[in-house]
């Protein structure tokens, strides 16, 4: 996946132009008054970017899961964005990438790679595709069931609260759980479609075609030009889908609450999304460890859009540490949704088992999961344009 520097810190819309004008008039006076160079730069950046170094008023009644619950239940919370990574799929049996002993990168010795990440590098793939397709047989979509975490996101959708789910995952479990393509930004691509890698061809292939090739242990080759065919997942060295950037521009102007789950926030530009949330937007992290925290140096300058859970200036960020499924259950319990969530998981898993017994893929032929009865979402009522 293409590495890029995260964009600059978010800005307050209100007063942004005035602050920038003020900074021009204060530049000379600040320098003349004998400020140190660091103080001068810090104040200049803070004023220009609308990021004052003073302590802000808390956005939640308390910086806890209870505080987030009250916010979700209030009229202030209409549009929730979820950012998710491999940690929401581990309870389904899919390994994450970076756990020291159980992660994917720690268990790739059998593929004789020069280094673990090579299996997802486009240049290595074009020369040596076999390791990737061998791994794909082990982790192929359709062999796993969505987790409690996936269905919690589905519940947010059913209740008309989900603006979008941004996922780093390529396992398609968000789709299996009932999210529609318009609900998703699959930042690192998807297995659902595949394309010939030749720029002169680019013939598209569907999920069934790719599955047949992978499980016959044949390296997928284009029927038109005999070049390699690759699932539409984003490898290191490739750009992210255009949808990632177009949705990001509009979605993060509307977001009321950002929920981040199961991601190390180490891969850019996905990780930089946390800094896109406006300063008046609370952010909840559900993860085994704290991630995405601001750079200490930028913090000293009053800058940086990273998470701040522990400083005396923390005002909007909450961390719930532990298993993602347990975190979603805890939040659902506080919201009064726990029984509904557990019933949804049970019902959907039974439906997937029935499909498997009939020899059907959980995504069927359309890439959409069978939907259970539910209330219309805000988008379907015309209140939340996509």
Short mmCIF file of C-alpha atoms in Angstrom, two decimals:
data_model
loop_
_atom_site.label_atom_id
_atom_site.label_comp_id
_atom_site.label_asym_id
_atom_site.label_seq_id
_atom_site.Cartn_x
_atom_site.Cartn_y
_atom_site.Cartn_z
CA UNK A 1 0.00 0.00 0.00
CA UNK A 2 1.36 3.37 -0.96
CA UNK A 3 3.07 5.13 1.91
CA UNK A 4 2.41 8.86 2.19
CA UNK A 5 2.90 11.59 4.72
CA UNK A 6 -0.31 12.26 6.64
CA UNK A 7 -1.98 15.54 5.75
CA UNK A 8 -1.77 18.53 8.03
CA UNK A 9 -3.74 18.79 11.25
CA UNK A 10 -7.45 19.63 11.05
CA UNK A 11 -8.60 23.19 11.26
CA UNK A 12 -11.50 24.92 12.95
CA UNK A 13 -13.81 26.26 10.26
CA UNK A 14 -15.17 29.02 12.49
CA UNK A 15 -12.69 31.90 12.64
CA UNK A 16 -10.09 30.21 10.45
CA UNK A 17 -9.67 33.17 8.09
CA UNK A 18 -9.62 35.67 10.93
CA UNK A 19 -6.95 33.69 12.81
CA UNK A 20 -4.77 33.63 9.71
CA UNK A 21 -5.13 37.40 9.34
CA UNK A 22 -4.41 37.95 13.01
CA UNK A 23 -1.22 35.89 12.78
CA UNK A 24 0.15 38.28 10.12
CA UNK A 25 -0.32 41.30 12.36
CA UNK A 26 1.10 39.55 15.40
CA UNK A 27 4.22 38.17 13.72
CA UNK A 28 6.30 41.30 14.04
CA UNK A 29 5.15 42.13 17.57
CA UNK A 30 5.85 38.58 18.74
CA UNK A 31 9.37 38.63 17.40
CA UNK A 32 10.03 42.10 18.79
CA UNK A 33 8.89 41.15 22.27
CA UNK A 34 11.77 38.75 22.66
CA UNK A 35 9.90 35.43 22.36
CA UNK A 36 12.13 32.43 21.98
CA UNK A 37 12.24 30.94 18.49
CA UNK A 38 10.28 27.87 19.65
CA UNK A 39 7.59 29.96 21.35
CA UNK A 40 7.31 32.15 18.30
CA UNK A 41 6.93 29.18 15.91
CA UNK A 42 4.50 27.40 18.21
CA UNK A 43 2.28 30.45 18.49
CA UNK A 44 2.47 31.17 14.78
CA UNK A 45 1.50 27.63 13.83
CA UNK A 46 -1.21 27.48 16.47
CA UNK A 47 -2.84 30.72 15.33
CA UNK A 48 -2.52 30.00 11.62
CA UNK A 49 -3.86 26.44 11.89
CA UNK A 50 -6.50 27.18 14.49
CA UNK A 51 -4.91 24.79 16.96
CA UNK A 52 -4.41 26.82 20.12
CA UNK A 53 -2.33 25.12 22.77
CA UNK A 54 -4.79 25.89 25.56
CA UNK A 55 -6.97 23.29 27.24
CA UNK A 56 -10.27 22.67 25.45
CA UNK A 57 -13.66 22.07 26.96
CA UNK A 58 -14.50 18.35 26.99
CA UNK A 59 -16.93 17.25 24.28
CA UNK A 60 -18.26 14.34 26.34
CA UNK A 61 -19.76 14.28 29.83
CA UNK A 62 -16.80 12.07 30.72
CA UNK A 63 -13.94 10.58 28.71
CA UNK A 64 -15.18 7.02 29.02
CA UNK A 65 -17.37 4.48 27.27
CA UNK A 66 -20.27 5.81 29.36
CA UNK A 67 -19.57 9.29 28.04
CA UNK A 68 -19.54 8.02 24.45
CA UNK A 69 -22.83 6.19 25.12
CA UNK A 70 -24.57 9.38 26.27
CA UNK A 71 -23.25 11.20 23.21
CA UNK A 72 -24.58 8.51 20.82
CA UNK A 73 -27.96 8.71 22.54
CA UNK A 74 -28.07 12.50 22.19
CA UNK A 75 -29.37 14.53 19.27
CA UNK A 76 -25.79 15.60 18.53
CA UNK A 77 -24.85 12.19 17.11
CA UNK A 78 -26.36 11.54 13.68
CA UNK A 79 -23.39 10.44 11.54
CA UNK A 80 -20.87 7.88 12.78
CA UNK A 81 -17.78 6.85 10.83
CA UNK A 82 -16.07 3.56 11.71
CA UNK A 83 -12.41 2.95 10.90
CA UNK A 84 -11.49 -0.72 11.19
CA UNK A 85 -8.50 -3.00 10.72
CA UNK A 86 -7.48 -6.63 11.04
CA UNK A 87 -8.22 -6.71 14.77
CA UNK A 88 -11.96 -6.92 14.16
CA UNK A 89 -11.52 -10.18 12.21
CA UNK A 90 -9.17 -12.11 14.48
CA UNK A 91 -12.02 -13.75 16.41
CA UNK A 92 -13.26 -15.09 13.05
CA UNK A 93 -9.97 -16.99 12.73
CA UNK A 94 -8.20 -14.56 10.41
CA UNK A 95 -4.77 -13.52 11.76
CA UNK A 96 -3.82 -9.88 12.03
CA UNK A 97 -0.56 -8.72 10.54
CA UNK A 98 1.74 -7.59 13.32
CA UNK A 99 1.10 -9.62 16.49
CA UNK A 100 4.54 -10.97 17.49
CA UNK A 101 3.75 -14.71 17.45
CA UNK A 102 0.27 -15.13 15.97
CA UNK A 103 0.29 -12.38 13.33
CA UNK A 104 0.45 -13.09 9.63
CA UNK A 105 3.91 -11.64 9.18
CA UNK A 106 5.29 -13.87 11.93
CA UNK A 107 4.10 -17.05 10.19
CA UNK A 108 5.23 -16.74 6.59
CA UNK A 109 8.50 -18.70 6.79
CA UNK A 110 7.13 -21.52 4.63
CA UNK A 111 6.86 -19.18 1.66
CA UNK A 112 10.62 -18.44 1.56
CA UNK A 113 10.12 -14.70 1.23
CA UNK A 114 13.04 -12.25 1.33
CA UNK A 115 11.04 -10.41 4.06
CA UNK A 116 7.41 -10.84 5.22
CA UNK A 117 5.94 -7.74 3.57
CA UNK A 118 7.16 -8.92 0.15
CA UNK A 119 4.08 -11.14 -0.15
CA UNK A 120 2.02 -7.94 -0.55
CA UNK A 121 4.45 -5.96 -2.73
CA UNK A 122 3.31 -5.51 -6.32
CA UNK A 123 6.81 -5.75 -7.80
CA UNK A 124 7.49 -9.04 -5.98
CA UNK A 125 4.04 -10.39 -6.86
CA UNK A 126 4.53 -9.87 -10.59
CA UNK A 127 7.74 -11.92 -10.47
CA UNK A 128 6.71 -14.47 -7.82
CA UNK A 129 2.90 -14.72 -7.55
CA UNK A 130 2.85 -18.23 -6.06
CA UNK A 131 3.32 -17.29 -2.37
CA UNK A 132 0.42 -14.84 -2.47
CA UNK A 133 -1.99 -17.32 -4.05
CA UNK A 134 -0.91 -20.04 -1.61
CA UNK A 135 -1.73 -17.66 1.24
CA UNK A 136 -5.00 -16.74 -0.47
CA UNK A 137 -6.10 -20.40 -0.33
CA UNK A 138 -5.71 -20.30 3.45
CA UNK A 139 -7.48 -16.98 3.97
CA UNK A 140 -9.97 -17.00 1.10
CA UNK A 141 -13.18 -14.99 1.64
CA UNK A 142 -16.21 -17.14 2.29
CA UNK A 143 -14.48 -19.47 4.74
CA UNK A 144 -15.08 -17.24 7.77
CA UNK A 145 -18.07 -15.67 9.53
CA UNK A 146 -18.31 -12.00 10.51
CA UNK A 147 -17.64 -11.21 14.15
CA UNK A 148 -19.63 -9.40 16.83
CA UNK A 149 -17.70 -6.28 15.82
CA UNK A 150 -18.85 -6.55 12.20
CA UNK A 151 -22.46 -6.94 13.31
CA UNK A 152 -22.17 -3.97 15.68
CA UNK A 153 -21.29 -1.85 12.64
CA UNK A 154 -24.27 -3.44 10.84
CA UNK A 155 -26.46 -2.44 13.81
CA UNK A 156 -25.26 1.16 13.50
CA UNK A 157 -26.35 1.01 9.86
CA UNK A 158 -29.74 -0.49 10.71
CA UNK A 159 -30.34 2.29 13.23
CA UNK A 160 -29.51 4.96 10.67
CA UNK A 161 -26.35 6.10 12.46
CA UNK A 162 -23.61 4.80 10.14
CA UNK A 163 -22.30 7.37 7.70
CA UNK A 164 -19.52 5.12 6.41
CA UNK A 165 -17.22 2.27 7.37
CA UNK A 166 -13.60 2.70 6.26
CA UNK A 167 -11.88 -0.68 6.34
CA UNK A 168 -8.31 -1.82 5.82
CA UNK A 169 -9.51 -5.42 5.56
CA UNK A 170 -9.70 -7.44 2.36
CA UNK A 171 -11.67 -10.35 3.84
CA UNK A 172 -15.09 -8.99 2.67
CA UNK A 173 -16.63 -9.74 6.10
CA UNK A 174 -18.18 -6.28 6.25
CA UNK A 175 -20.17 -7.18 3.12
CA UNK A 176 -21.09 -10.60 4.50
CA UNK A 177 -22.36 -8.88 7.65
CA UNK A 178 -24.81 -6.88 5.57
CA UNK A 179 -23.07 -3.62 4.70
CA UNK A 180 -23.80 -2.48 1.16
CA UNK A 181 -21.04 -1.21 -1.18
CA UNK A 182 -22.24 2.38 -0.62
CA UNK A 183 -21.74 1.93 3.15
CA UNK A 184 -18.10 0.96 2.65
CA UNK A 185 -14.78 2.42 1.70
CA UNK A 186 -12.55 -0.61 1.20
CA UNK A 187 -9.36 1.39 1.50
CA UNK A 188 -7.06 -1.51 0.70
CA UNK A 189 -9.30 -3.00 -1.95
CA UNK A 190 -11.35 -6.18 -2.09
CA UNK A 191 -11.24 -9.78 -3.20
CA UNK A 192 -14.69 -9.44 -4.73
CA UNK A 193 -13.35 -8.50 -8.18
CA UNK A 194 -10.05 -9.14 -9.97
CA UNK A 195 -8.32 -7.63 -12.99
CA UNK A 196 -5.59 -8.52 -15.44
CA UNK A 197 -2.41 -6.69 -14.39
CA UNK A 198 -1.57 -5.71 -17.99
CA UNK A 199 -2.24 -2.01 -18.50
CA UNK A 200 -3.21 -2.78 -22.09
CA UNK A 201 -5.85 -5.33 -21.10
CA UNK A 202 -7.31 -4.91 -17.58
CA UNK A 203 -9.97 -7.57 -18.21
CA UNK A 204 -12.20 -8.02 -15.13
CA UNK A 205 -12.94 -11.36 -13.47
CA UNK A 206 -15.49 -12.17 -10.78
CA UNK A 207 -15.19 -13.84 -7.41
CA UNK A 208 -16.18 -17.29 -8.67
CA UNK A 209 -13.58 -17.28 -11.45
CA UNK A 210 -10.78 -16.30 -9.06
CA UNK A 211 -11.89 -18.85 -6.47
CA UNK A 212 -11.77 -21.68 -9.03
CA UNK A 213 -8.23 -20.70 -10.03
CA UNK A 214 -6.95 -20.36 -6.48
CA UNK A 215 -8.33 -23.68 -5.28
CA UNK A 216 -7.16 -25.54 -8.38
CA UNK A 217 -3.68 -24.30 -7.40
CA UNK A 218 -3.28 -22.73 -10.84
CA UNK A 219 -1.72 -19.29 -11.06
CA UNK A 220 -4.57 -17.12 -12.43
CA UNK A 221 -3.79 -16.02 -15.98
CA UNK A 222 -5.85 -13.72 -18.19
CA UNK A 223 -7.90 -15.57 -20.77
CA UNK A 224 -7.38 -12.69 -23.18
CA UNK A 225 -3.65 -11.91 -22.94
CA UNK A 226 -2.18 -14.54 -20.56
CA UNK A 227 -0.90 -11.92 -18.11
CA UNK A 228 -1.35 -12.42 -14.36
CA UNK A 229 -4.75 -11.73 -12.85
CA UNK A 230 -4.74 -10.14 -9.39
CA UNK A 231 -7.58 -9.65 -6.91
CA UNK A 232 -8.41 -5.96 -6.56
CA UNK A 233 -6.63 -5.60 -3.25
CA UNK A 234 -4.11 -2.81 -2.83
CA UNK A 235 -0.53 -4.03 -2.67
CA UNK A 236 2.42 -2.03 -1.38
CA UNK A 237 3.47 0.07 -4.35
CA UNK A 238 -0.08 0.69 -5.59
CA UNK A 239 -2.34 3.68 -5.04
CA UNK A 240 -5.49 3.49 -2.95
CA UNK A 241 -8.88 3.44 -4.72
CA UNK A 242 -10.16 6.82 -5.89
CA UNK A 243 -13.25 6.23 -3.72
CA UNK A 244 -11.08 6.50 -0.59
CA UNK A 245 -10.12 10.07 -1.40
CA UNK A 246 -13.48 11.24 -2.76
CA UNK A 247 -15.48 9.90 0.20
CA UNK A 248 -12.91 11.20 2.68
CA UNK A 249 -13.38 14.75 1.46
CA UNK A 250 -17.14 14.77 2.05
CA UNK A 251 -17.59 12.28 4.91
CA UNK A 252 -15.26 13.96 7.37
CA UNK A 253 -17.13 17.24 7.02
CA UNK A 254 -20.28 15.52 8.33
CA UNK A 255 -18.96 13.12 10.97
CA UNK A 256 -20.26 13.48 14.54
CA UNK A 257 -18.39 10.52 16.09
CA UNK A 258 -15.38 8.53 14.90
CA UNK A 259 -15.05 4.93 16.13
CA UNK A 260 -11.67 3.27 15.46
CA UNK A 261 -11.43 -0.50 16.00
CA UNK A 262 -8.79 -3.18 15.60
CA UNK A 263 -6.09 -1.23 13.81
CA UNK A 264 -2.50 -0.35 14.64
CA UNK A 265 -2.83 2.91 12.66
CA UNK A 266 0.63 2.34 11.24
CA UNK A 267 -0.15 2.32 7.52
CA UNK A 268 -0.61 5.59 5.66
CA UNK A 269 -2.67 7.22 4.32
CA UNK A 270 -5.38 5.24 6.14
CA UNK A 271 -3.97 6.12 9.57
CA UNK A 272 -4.17 9.84 8.80
CA UNK A 273 -7.98 9.69 8.71
CA UNK A 274 -8.05 10.21 12.49
CA UNK A 275 -6.69 13.73 11.91
CA UNK A 276 -9.46 14.46 9.41
CA UNK A 277 -12.15 14.43 12.10
CA UNK A 278 -13.07 18.02 13.02
CA UNK A 279 -11.86 19.28 16.38
CA UNK A 280 -15.43 19.15 17.69
CA UNK A 281 -15.79 15.42 16.89
CA UNK A 282 -15.27 12.85 19.70
CA UNK A 283 -13.14 9.79 18.85
CA UNK A 284 -13.42 6.32 20.41
CA UNK A 285 -10.68 3.70 20.10
CA UNK A 286 -11.58 0.03 20.76
CA UNK A 287 -8.33 -1.91 20.52
CA UNK A 288 -5.95 -4.12 22.46
CA UNK A 289 -3.53 -1.22 22.91
CA UNK A 290 -3.49 2.53 22.49
CA UNK A 291 -2.63 3.56 18.94
CA UNK A 292 -2.66 6.69 16.83
CA UNK A 293 -1.36 8.95 19.57
CA UNK A 294 0.06 12.30 18.56
CA UNK A 295 3.75 12.82 17.94
CA UNK A 296 5.30 14.26 21.15
CA UNK A 297 7.25 16.91 19.23
CA UNK A 298 4.16 18.15 17.39
CA UNK A 299 2.28 18.04 20.67
CA UNK A 300 4.81 20.45 22.20
CA UNK A 301 4.11 22.85 19.36
CA UNK A 302 0.36 22.64 19.88
CA UNK A 303 0.05 20.67 16.64
CA UNK A 304 -0.78 17.17 15.55
CA UNK A 305 -4.11 15.53 14.86
CA UNK A 306 -3.23 12.30 16.66
CA UNK A 307 -5.16 10.84 19.57
CA UNK A 308 -4.70 12.25 23.06
CA UNK A 309 -6.03 9.97 25.79
CA UNK A 310 -3.97 10.82 28.83
CA UNK A 311 -2.63 14.37 28.87
CA UNK A 312 -4.21 17.17 30.87
CA UNK A 313 -5.37 18.60 27.54
CA UNK A 314 -7.33 15.48 26.52
CA UNK A 315 -10.87 16.55 25.73
CA UNK A 316 -12.43 14.22 23.14
CA UNK A 317 -10.54 10.92 22.84
CA UNK A 318 -11.56 7.72 24.66
CA UNK A 319 -9.69 4.40 24.65
CA UNK A 320 -11.35 1.10 25.58
CA UNK A 321 -8.59 -1.50 25.72
CA UNK A 322 -9.25 -5.18 25.09
CA UNK A 323 -10.79 -7.58 22.58
CA UNK A 324 -12.81 -5.73 19.91
CA UNK A 325 -15.83 -8.01 20.23
CA UNK A 326 -15.93 -7.46 23.99
CA UNK A 327 -15.62 -3.73 23.49
CA UNK A 328 -18.56 -3.69 21.06
CA UNK A 329 -20.64 -5.81 23.43
CA UNK A 330 -19.81 -3.45 26.30
CA UNK A 331 -20.86 -0.43 24.25
CA UNK A 332 -23.99 -2.21 22.99
CA UNK A 333 -24.89 -3.10 26.57
CA UNK A 334 -24.63 0.54 27.68
CA UNK A 335 -26.75 1.58 24.69
CA UNK A 336 -29.39 -1.04 25.50
CA UNK A 337 -28.63 -2.96 22.30
CA UNK A 338 -26.82 -6.02 23.66
CA UNK A 339 -29.67 -8.53 23.28
CA UNK A 340 -30.45 -7.17 19.83
CA UNK A 341 -26.80 -7.51 18.79
CA UNK A 342 -26.51 -11.06 20.13
CA UNK A 343 -29.73 -12.06 18.36
CA UNK A 344 -28.48 -10.54 15.10
CA UNK A 345 -25.20 -12.49 15.31
CA UNK A 346 -27.03 -15.74 16.04
CA UNK A 347 -29.54 -15.24 13.21
CA UNK A 348 -26.95 -14.23 10.62
CA UNK A 349 -24.53 -17.03 11.51
CA UNK A 350 -27.36 -19.54 11.16
CA UNK A 351 -28.16 -18.13 7.72
CA UNK A 352 -24.50 -18.42 6.67
CA UNK A 353 -24.38 -22.03 7.87
CA UNK A 354 -27.53 -22.77 5.86
CA UNK A 355 -26.00 -21.23 2.74
CA UNK A 356 -22.81 -23.24 3.24
CA UNK A 357 -24.88 -26.41 3.60
CA UNK A 358 -26.51 -25.61 0.27
CA UNK A 359 -23.12 -24.97 -1.34
CA UNK A 360 -23.68 -21.22 -1.70
CA UNK A 361 -21.21 -18.39 -1.09
CA UNK A 362 -22.41 -15.97 1.63
CA UNK A 363 -22.10 -13.07 -0.83
CA UNK A 364 -24.07 -14.86 -3.52
CA UNK A 365 -23.63 -13.69 -7.08
CA UNK A 366 -24.14 -9.98 -6.43
CA UNK A 367 -21.65 -9.19 -3.68
CA UNK A 368 -24.50 -8.44 -1.29
CA UNK A 369 -25.46 -10.35 1.83
CA UNK A 370 -29.01 -11.52 2.36
CA UNK A 371 -30.63 -8.86 4.54
CA UNK A 372 -32.80 -9.65 7.51
CA UNK A 373 -35.84 -7.50 8.27
CA UNK A 374 -34.82 -4.11 9.59
CA UNK A 375 -35.90 -0.49 9.87
CA UNK A 376 -35.15 1.84 6.92
CA UNK A 377 -31.90 3.75 7.36
CA UNK A 378 -31.65 7.52 7.17
CA UNK A 379 -30.15 7.18 3.69
CA UNK A 380 -33.18 5.16 2.57
CA UNK A 381 -35.49 7.78 4.08
CA UNK A 382 -33.67 10.40 2.05
CA UNK A 383 -32.18 12.09 5.12
CA UNK A 384 -28.56 11.11 4.55
CA UNK A 385 -27.40 11.38 0.93
CA UNK A 386 -24.55 9.11 -0.03
#
